[in-house]
Coordinates of C-alpha atoms in Angstrom, one line a residue:
M1244 CA -58.6 12.9 20.9
N1245 CA -55.8 14.5 18.7
S1246 CA -53.2 14.0 21.4
T1247 CA -54.2 10.4 21.8
R1248 CA -53.7 9.8 18.0
K1249 CA -50.4 11.6 18.1
T1250 CA -49.2 9.5 21.0
A1251 CA -50.3 6.3 19.4
G1252 CA -48.5 7.3 16.2
I1253 CA -45.3 8.0 18.1
V1254 CA -45.5 4.6 19.8
L1255 CA -46.1 2.8 16.6
V1256 CA -43.1 4.5 14.9
G1257 CA -41.0 3.6 17.9
L1258 CA -42.1 -0.1 17.6
I1259 CA -41.2 -0.1 13.9
V1260 CA -37.7 1.3 14.7
V1261 CA -37.1 -1.4 17.4
F1262 CA -38.3 -4.3 15.2
T1263 CA -36.2 -3.0 12.3
F1264 CA -33.2 -2.8 14.5
I1265 CA -33.8 -6.4 15.8
A1266 CA -34.2 -7.6 12.2
I1267 CA -31.0 -6.0 11.1
L1268 CA -29.1 -7.6 14.0
G1269 CA -30.6 -10.9 13.0
I1270 CA -29.6 -10.5 9.4
W1271 CA -26.0 -9.8 10.4
E1272 CA -26.1 -12.7 12.8
V1273 CA -25.3 -10.7 15.8
I1274 CA -28.3 -12.2 17.6
D1275 CA -30.2 -15.5 17.2
L1276 CA -33.6 -14.5 15.8
D1277 CA -35.3 -17.8 16.8
D1278 CA -34.8 -17.0 20.5
V1279 CA -35.9 -13.4 20.0
F1280 CA -39.1 -14.3 18.1
R1281 CA -40.0 -16.9 20.7
K1282 CA -39.7 -14.2 23.5
I1283 CA -41.5 -11.6 21.4
L1284 CA -44.5 -14.0 20.7
S1285 CA -44.7 -15.1 24.4
S1286 CA -44.6 -11.5 25.5
L1287 CA -47.4 -10.6 23.1
L1288 CA -49.4 -13.5 24.3
V1289 CA -49.1 -12.3 27.9
V1290 CA -50.1 -8.8 26.9
F1291 CA -53.1 -10.1 25.0
V1292 CA -54.3 -12.1 27.9
A1293 CA -53.9 -9.3 30.3
S1294 CA -55.7 -6.8 28.0
A1295 CA -58.6 -9.4 27.6
V1296 CA -58.9 -9.6 31.3
V1297 CA -58.9 -5.9 31.8
L1298 CA -61.5 -5.5 29.0
F1299 CA -63.7 -8.1 30.7
I1300 CA -63.4 -6.4 34.0
T1301 CA -64.2 -2.9 32.6
T1302 CA -67.2 -4.1 30.5
V1303 CA -68.8 -6.6 32.9
L1304 CA -67.9 -5.7 36.4
I1305 CA -67.5 -1.9 36.2
K1306 CA -70.6 -1.0 34.3
D1307 CA -71.3 2.7 34.0
E1308 CA -75.1 2.8 34.2
Q1309 CA -76.4 5.5 31.9
P1310 CA -80.0 6.4 32.0
K1311 CA -81.9 5.3 28.9
I1312 CA -83.7 8.1 27.0
Q1313 CA -87.2 7.2 26.4
G1314 CA -88.9 9.0 23.5

């Protein structure tokens, strides 16, 4: 559990660094932010749909039947 939290923290810090770098390039007009934001949002939409499908598959189709404890 601790290694998962550490990995998630490192990934989030990496994402913040990348987005900050993109924002700075946009402020200095090195890149066009409208095109970048459109690509980022469309990529996030694709990732969201894929994760929703995976969640559906794991919860509905691959059920882990655990015996119910009757007391």
